[in-house]
Short mmCIF file of C-alpha atoms in Angstrom, two decimals:
data_model
loop_
_atom_site.label_atom_id
_atom_site.label_comp_id
_atom_site.label_asym_id
_atom_site.label_seq_id
_atom_site.Cartn_x
_atom_site.Cartn_y
_atom_site.Cartn_z
CA MET A 1 -2.76 -40.79 12.03
CA THR A 2 -6.41 -40.86 13.07
CA PRO A 3 -8.66 -43.74 11.97
CA GLU A 4 -10.41 -41.41 9.51
CA LEU A 5 -7.13 -40.37 7.87
CA ASP A 6 -5.90 -43.96 7.89
CA PHE A 7 -9.12 -45.08 6.17
CA TYR A 8 -8.74 -42.35 3.54
CA PHE A 9 -5.09 -43.24 2.94
CA THR A 10 -5.68 -47.01 2.61
CA THR A 11 -9.05 -46.98 0.82
CA ILE A 12 -9.61 -43.75 -1.13
CA TYR A 13 -6.08 -42.47 -1.76
CA PRO A 14 -4.99 -45.50 -3.88
CA ARG A 15 -7.57 -44.43 -6.48
CA CYS A 16 -5.59 -41.23 -7.12
CA ASN A 17 -3.62 -41.27 -10.32
CA ILE A 18 -0.29 -40.22 -8.78
CA THR A 19 3.06 -41.47 -10.05
CA TYR A 20 6.08 -41.27 -7.78
CA SER A 21 8.50 -38.45 -8.49
CA PHE A 22 11.64 -37.89 -6.49
CA LEU A 23 11.39 -34.13 -7.03
CA SER A 24 7.87 -34.17 -5.55
CA SER A 25 8.97 -36.08 -2.48
CA ARG A 26 10.21 -34.77 0.84
CA GLU A 27 13.71 -36.09 0.13
CA GLY A 28 13.67 -34.38 -3.28
CA LEU A 29 13.41 -31.09 -1.46
CA ILE A 30 15.63 -31.71 1.57
CA TYR A 31 18.68 -33.23 -0.14
CA PRO A 32 19.20 -30.47 -2.74
CA CYS A 33 18.69 -27.84 -0.03
CA HIS A 34 21.29 -29.51 2.20
CA VAL A 35 23.77 -29.50 -0.69
CA ILE A 36 23.01 -25.83 -1.30
CA GLN A 37 23.60 -25.14 2.40
CA LEU A 38 27.09 -26.66 2.19
CA ILE A 39 27.90 -24.34 -0.70
CA VAL A 40 26.22 -21.17 0.48
CA LEU A 41 27.27 -20.96 4.13
CA PRO A 42 31.01 -20.42 3.49
CA LEU A 43 30.16 -17.96 0.73
CA GLN A 44 27.78 -16.04 2.98
CA ALA A 45 30.33 -16.03 5.81
CA LEU A 46 32.88 -14.55 3.38
CA THR A 47 30.38 -11.90 2.32
CA PHE A 48 29.63 -11.05 5.94
CA TYR A 49 33.36 -10.63 6.57
CA VAL A 50 34.05 -8.34 3.61
CA ILE A 51 31.06 -6.13 4.46
CA LEU A 52 32.12 -5.89 8.09
CA LYS A 53 35.87 -5.47 7.58
CA LYS A 54 36.41 -4.25 4.01
CA THR A 55 33.73 -1.62 3.49
CA PRO A 56 35.54 1.58 2.40
CA MET A 57 34.81 5.07 3.68
CA THR A 58 32.95 5.88 0.47
CA MET A 59 30.36 3.24 1.41
CA LYS A 60 30.26 3.67 5.19
CA SER A 61 26.67 4.99 5.22
CA MET A 62 25.53 1.67 3.70
CA LYS A 63 27.65 -0.69 5.82
CA TRP A 64 25.04 -1.52 8.46
CA PRO A 65 22.09 -1.69 6.05
CA LEU A 66 24.06 -4.22 3.99
CA LEU A 67 24.92 -6.20 7.13
CA VAL A 68 21.29 -6.23 8.28
CA ASN A 69 20.09 -7.32 4.86
CA HIS A 70 22.74 -10.03 4.64
CA PHE A 71 21.96 -11.27 8.16
CA TRP A 72 18.37 -12.11 7.27
CA LEU A 73 19.63 -14.05 4.26
CA LEU A 74 22.34 -15.79 6.27
CA TYR A 75 20.28 -17.37 9.08
CA LYS A 76 18.65 -20.41 7.50
CA PRO A 77 18.13 -23.43 9.78
CA ASP A 78 16.51 -26.37 8.00
CA ASP A 79 15.78 -28.84 10.78
CA PRO A 80 13.15 -31.27 9.39
CA MET A 81 11.55 -31.61 12.82
CA CYS A 82 10.41 -28.11 13.72
CA SER A 83 7.79 -27.67 16.44
CA PHE A 84 4.95 -25.15 16.30
CA VAL A 85 6.81 -22.82 18.69
CA ASP A 86 9.98 -23.10 16.59
CA LEU A 87 7.96 -21.85 13.61
CA LEU A 88 8.28 -18.30 14.90
CA PHE A 89 12.07 -18.60 14.94
CA CYS A 90 12.69 -20.42 11.65
CA SER A 91 13.71 -18.66 8.45
CA LEU A 92 11.45 -19.62 5.53
CA VAL A 93 13.82 -21.29 3.05
CA THR A 94 12.95 -24.98 2.78
CA PRO A 95 9.27 -25.56 3.59
CA TYR A 96 7.45 -28.47 1.98
CA LEU A 97 4.41 -26.52 0.84
CA TYR A 98 0.93 -27.56 -0.22
CA ILE A 99 -0.03 -24.24 -1.76
CA ARG A 100 -3.69 -25.07 -2.48
CA ILE A 101 -4.51 -25.94 1.12
CA PHE A 102 -2.02 -23.64 2.91
CA GLY A 103 -0.35 -26.67 4.45
CA PHE A 104 3.34 -27.22 5.07
CA MET A 105 5.89 -29.31 6.88
CA CYS A 106 8.28 -27.11 8.82
CA MET A 107 11.79 -27.67 7.50
CA GLY A 108 12.87 -24.08 7.91
CA LEU A 109 10.52 -21.21 7.01
CA LEU A 110 11.59 -18.03 5.16
CA SER A 111 11.74 -15.02 7.40
CA TYR A 112 9.70 -12.84 5.09
CA ILE A 113 9.32 -10.48 8.01
CA GLY A 114 12.96 -9.61 8.45
CA MET A 115 14.05 -9.98 4.85
CA ALA A 116 11.38 -7.66 3.45
CA GLY A 117 12.13 -5.01 6.06
CA SER A 118 15.87 -5.28 5.43
CA TYR A 119 15.41 -4.45 1.74
CA ILE A 120 13.43 -1.36 2.68
CA TYR A 121 16.22 -0.43 5.12
CA VAL A 122 18.88 -0.72 2.40
CA PHE A 123 17.12 1.60 -0.04
CA GLU A 124 15.89 4.00 2.65
CA CYS A 125 19.48 4.48 3.84
CA ARG A 126 20.66 5.06 0.29
CA SER A 127 17.91 7.63 -0.28
CA ASN A 128 18.37 9.22 3.15
CA SER A 129 22.10 9.79 2.55
CA LEU A 130 21.31 12.31 -0.21
CA GLN A 131 21.27 15.71 1.44
CA MET A 132 19.14 17.25 -1.33
CA ASN A 133 16.36 14.67 -0.89
CA ARG A 134 13.39 16.58 0.52
CA PHE A 135 11.83 13.27 1.66
CA ARG A 136 14.82 12.15 3.71
CA ILE A 137 14.26 11.44 7.41
CA PRO A 138 16.81 13.51 9.36
CA SER A 139 15.76 12.35 12.84
CA THR A 140 17.11 9.02 14.08
CA TRP A 141 14.06 8.46 16.28
CA ILE A 142 11.66 9.05 13.40
CA ARG A 143 13.60 6.53 11.32
CA ILE A 144 13.37 4.01 14.16
CA VAL A 145 9.60 4.55 14.36
CA TYR A 146 9.28 4.27 10.57
CA HIS A 147 11.15 0.98 10.26
CA SER A 148 9.50 -0.43 13.39
CA SER A 149 6.07 0.36 11.91
CA VAL A 150 6.99 -1.41 8.68
CA TYR A 151 8.23 -4.42 10.64
CA ILE A 152 5.10 -4.60 12.81
CA LEU A 153 2.84 -4.43 9.77
CA ASN A 154 4.80 -7.23 8.14
CA CYS A 155 4.36 -9.25 11.33
CA SER A 156 0.61 -9.16 10.75
CA VAL A 157 1.11 -12.18 8.51
CA PHE A 158 1.36 -14.20 11.72
CA LEU A 159 -2.22 -13.26 12.64
CA VAL A 160 -3.35 -16.23 10.55
CA LEU A 161 -1.82 -18.45 13.23
CA PHE A 162 -4.45 -17.24 15.70
CA LYS A 163 -7.06 -18.67 13.38
CA SER A 164 -5.29 -22.00 13.02
CA PRO A 165 -7.42 -24.98 14.11
CA GLU A 166 -6.44 -26.80 17.30
CA ASP A 167 -7.55 -30.15 15.87
CA GLN A 168 -5.04 -30.55 13.05
CA GLU A 169 -6.24 -34.03 12.10
CA THR A 170 -9.73 -32.71 11.40
CA ALA A 171 -8.19 -29.79 9.52
CA LYS A 172 -6.29 -32.27 7.33
CA LEU A 173 -9.54 -34.12 6.57
CA ASP A 174 -11.15 -30.81 5.56
CA ALA A 175 -8.09 -30.00 3.41
CA LEU A 176 -8.58 -33.27 1.52
CA LYS A 177 -11.90 -31.91 0.26
CA ILE A 178 -9.94 -29.19 -1.54
CA GLU A 179 -6.90 -31.27 -2.52
CA PRO A 180 -8.02 -34.94 -2.54
CA CYS A 181 -4.75 -36.31 -3.93
CA PRO A 182 -1.72 -34.75 -2.20
CA THR A 183 1.62 -36.53 -2.05
CA GLU A 184 2.09 -39.33 0.50
CA GLU A 185 4.00 -36.98 2.79
CA PHE A 186 0.66 -35.41 3.70
CA PHE A 187 -0.30 -38.60 5.54
CA LYS A 188 3.10 -39.77 6.77
CA TYR A 189 4.41 -36.57 8.37
CA ASP A 190 3.15 -33.74 10.56
CA VAL A 191 1.64 -31.28 8.10
CA PHE A 192 0.49 -28.05 9.69
CA ILE A 193 -2.70 -26.42 8.36
CA PRO A 194 -2.73 -22.78 9.56
CA ILE A 195 -6.05 -21.95 7.84
CA ALA A 196 -8.83 -24.51 7.62
CA ASP A 197 -11.56 -22.08 6.50
CA TYR A 198 -11.62 -22.24 2.69
CA GLU A 199 -13.20 -18.78 2.36
CA PHE A 200 -10.52 -17.24 4.58
CA GLN A 201 -7.89 -19.02 2.48
CA LYS A 202 -9.25 -17.28 -0.62
CA ILE A 203 -9.23 -13.90 1.17
CA THR A 204 -5.62 -14.48 2.24
CA LYS A 205 -4.51 -15.46 -1.26
CA ARG A 206 -6.35 -12.70 -3.07
CA TYR A 207 -6.09 -9.78 -0.68
CA ILE A 208 -3.95 -10.19 2.45
CA GLY A 209 -0.91 -11.77 0.75
CA PRO A 210 -0.84 -9.41 -2.25
CA GLY A 211 -1.54 -6.48 0.11
CA LEU A 212 1.55 -7.21 2.21
CA ILE A 213 3.67 -7.68 -0.92
CA PHE A 214 2.38 -4.37 -2.33
CA HIS A 215 3.15 -2.68 1.00
CA VAL A 216 6.80 -3.79 0.89
CA MET A 217 7.22 -2.99 -2.80
CA PHE A 218 5.68 0.48 -2.31
CA HIS A 219 8.31 1.43 0.28
CA ILE A 220 11.17 0.00 -1.79
CA LEU A 221 10.04 1.73 -4.99
CA PHE A 222 9.46 5.04 -3.18
CA HIS A 223 13.05 5.16 -1.92
CA VAL A 224 14.39 3.95 -5.28
CA ILE A 225 12.47 6.69 -7.12
CA CYS A 226 13.72 9.35 -4.69
CA THR A 227 17.30 8.19 -5.18
CA VAL A 228 17.02 8.09 -8.97
CA TYR A 229 15.39 11.52 -9.08
CA TYR A 230 17.87 13.33 -6.83
CA LEU A 231 20.95 11.43 -7.96
CA PHE A 232 20.41 11.11 -11.72
CA LEU A 233 17.74 13.60 -12.83
CA THR A 234 18.39 16.61 -10.57
CA PRO A 235 21.88 16.07 -9.11
CA ASN A 236 23.26 18.41 -6.51
CA LYS A 237 25.66 20.77 -8.27
CA VAL A 238 27.61 21.28 -5.06
CA LEU A 239 28.90 17.71 -5.25
CA SER A 240 31.96 17.07 -7.37
CA PRO A 241 31.58 14.98 -10.54
CA GLU A 242 33.71 12.25 -8.97
CA THR A 243 31.47 12.07 -5.90
CA ARG A 244 28.35 11.80 -8.07
CA ARG A 245 30.00 9.11 -10.17
CA ILE A 246 30.81 7.02 -7.10
CA GLN A 247 27.30 7.49 -5.68
CA LYS A 248 25.69 6.45 -8.97
CA LYS A 249 27.92 3.42 -9.32
CA PHE A 250 27.20 2.29 -5.77
CA PHE A 251 23.43 2.74 -6.22
CA ILE A 252 23.44 0.68 -9.42
CA GLY A 253 25.41 -2.01 -7.62
CA THR A 254 22.88 -2.03 -4.77
CA VAL A 255 20.02 -2.48 -7.25
CA PHE A 256 21.74 -5.46 -8.86
CA GLN A 257 22.58 -6.90 -5.45
CA THR A 258 18.95 -6.85 -4.26
CA THR A 259 17.29 -7.70 -7.58
CA ILE A 260 18.87 -11.15 -7.83
CA PRO A 261 17.40 -12.66 -4.64
CA LEU A 262 14.08 -10.84 -5.14
CA ALA A 263 13.83 -12.29 -8.65
CA VAL A 264 14.26 -15.81 -7.24
CA LEU A 265 11.53 -15.13 -4.68
CA GLY A 266 9.33 -13.89 -7.51
CA ILE A 267 9.48 -17.31 -9.18
CA LEU A 268 7.55 -18.87 -6.30
CA LEU A 269 5.04 -16.02 -6.16
CA VAL A 270 4.39 -16.22 -9.90
CA GLY A 271 3.93 -19.98 -9.61
CA ILE A 272 1.32 -19.55 -6.88
CA LEU A 273 -0.55 -16.96 -8.95
CA LEU A 274 -0.48 -19.19 -12.04
CA ASP A 275 -1.84 -22.08 -10.00
CA GLN A 276 -4.77 -19.90 -8.93
CA ILE A 277 -5.63 -19.44 -12.61
CA THR A 278 -4.70 -22.78 -14.20
CA ASN A 279 -4.66 -25.16 -11.21
CA SER A 280 -1.65 -26.85 -12.81
CA PHE A 281 1.27 -26.12 -10.46
CA THR A 282 2.44 -29.60 -9.45
CA GLN A 283 4.17 -30.50 -6.18
CA GLY A 284 7.39 -31.08 -8.12
CA MET A 285 7.18 -27.55 -9.50
CA VAL A 286 6.54 -26.19 -6.01
CA ASN A 287 9.59 -28.03 -4.65
CA LEU A 288 11.69 -26.80 -7.56
CA ALA A 289 10.64 -23.22 -6.81
CA ILE A 290 11.55 -23.69 -3.13
CA ILE A 291 14.96 -25.10 -4.12
CA GLY A 292 15.47 -22.02 -6.28
CA LEU A 293 14.46 -19.87 -3.32
CA ALA A 294 16.88 -21.74 -1.05
CA SER A 295 19.69 -20.99 -3.51
CA HIS A 296 19.03 -17.25 -3.48
CA GLY A 297 21.71 -16.87 -0.82
CA ILE A 298 24.31 -17.87 -3.40
CA GLY A 299 23.05 -15.22 -5.81
CA GLU A 300 22.85 -12.58 -3.09
CA SER A 301 26.36 -13.24 -1.81
CA LEU A 302 27.89 -13.30 -5.29
CA ALA A 303 26.03 -10.11 -6.15
CA VAL A 304 27.38 -8.29 -3.07
CA ILE A 305 30.93 -9.34 -3.87
CA LEU A 306 30.86 -8.85 -7.64
CA VAL A 307 28.95 -5.59 -8.06
CA HIS A 308 31.04 -3.59 -5.56
CA ARG A 309 34.64 -3.01 -6.59
CA SER A 310 36.00 -2.73 -3.04
CA TYR A 311 34.57 -6.14 -2.13
CA ARG A 312 35.91 -7.72 -5.33
CA ARG A 313 39.33 -6.32 -4.48
CA ALA A 314 39.13 -7.62 -0.89
CA VAL A 315 38.18 -11.15 -1.98
CA TRP A 316 40.91 -11.18 -4.62
CA GLU A 317 43.46 -10.15 -2.00
CA LEU A 318 42.26 -12.92 0.33
CA MET A 319 42.52 -15.50 -2.44
CA THR A 320 45.88 -14.43 -3.89
CA ARG A 321 47.38 -12.78 -0.80
CA LYS A 322 48.49 -9.94 -3.06
CA LYS A 323 47.82 -6.37 -2.05
CA ILE A 324 46.14 -4.26 -4.72
CA GLU A 325 46.90 -0.56 -4.84
CA LYS A 326 43.84 1.51 -3.91
CA VAL A 327 42.82 4.99 -4.88
CA ASN A 328 41.30 6.71 -1.85
CA TYR A 329 38.48 9.17 -2.45
CA SER A 330 37.66 11.38 0.50
CA VAL A 331 34.00 11.73 -0.38
CA LYS A 332 30.91 11.20 1.70
CA THR A 333 28.04 9.10 0.38
#
């Protein structure tokens, strides 16, 4: 801590009317997330296994998209001592965030990049598997270019790091002008301030962040609309009723599977937007939203297992060691 920060912490900071709250503290975030990790890792490993080994032929076109999507939700290191270089390799699940000053302590950062692209991949594959879809991408190379372009655009979020100040101690002093009474962790631990320019912070919050979110949602909704239109509204009459029934059931299951974790992520985003309007989102509420985000792996894994009958059957057989009779449908989805 520099002499300036030390002076602020010992002289000015005590005047802040802040009462200690375990939920607002660093430990109040780390401990619940560690408990969640103990619960979610075996469940996610089980989900990875059933997707890899128990995906039936009727779902084979979605096997790898589901694996890719699940992989980005599976890799979640939460080392409390993460260096600046490690930031690029962490998956954003348990950051201690100061949302008003764009500051955080790196305790594992959510890989928005990979996760957002994996959701697009899931729905694009579902839409692309419909032969009657005039917007499907038949060429493998074009699909590679498409998904690579989406990924690269998502990576633009890291451009803010090129604007990050080299003198972090001075950046922290400037941040105190915006948020004069942060929690004690701001002074006691290495808080990284990626954007010190207040005007650029506002541009990021109002335009860049929402723009990237809109970009991802546009692609997801486009493929969802194509699937709904060609599967439900104008179904291919060449397909048998049983094939259409299986396709519809699987699509509905995929929607439920992806909606649960996205809804949890939405809690944090809504909280940030509300804070922009009311300036009332406390650090405890931020930590609670992050804990909810860290638990999305539980919801995602349960959704994968519960919404798809073949995975439910596989897990039941593993638990009871009883073989369940299957009805094989030789249909292509």
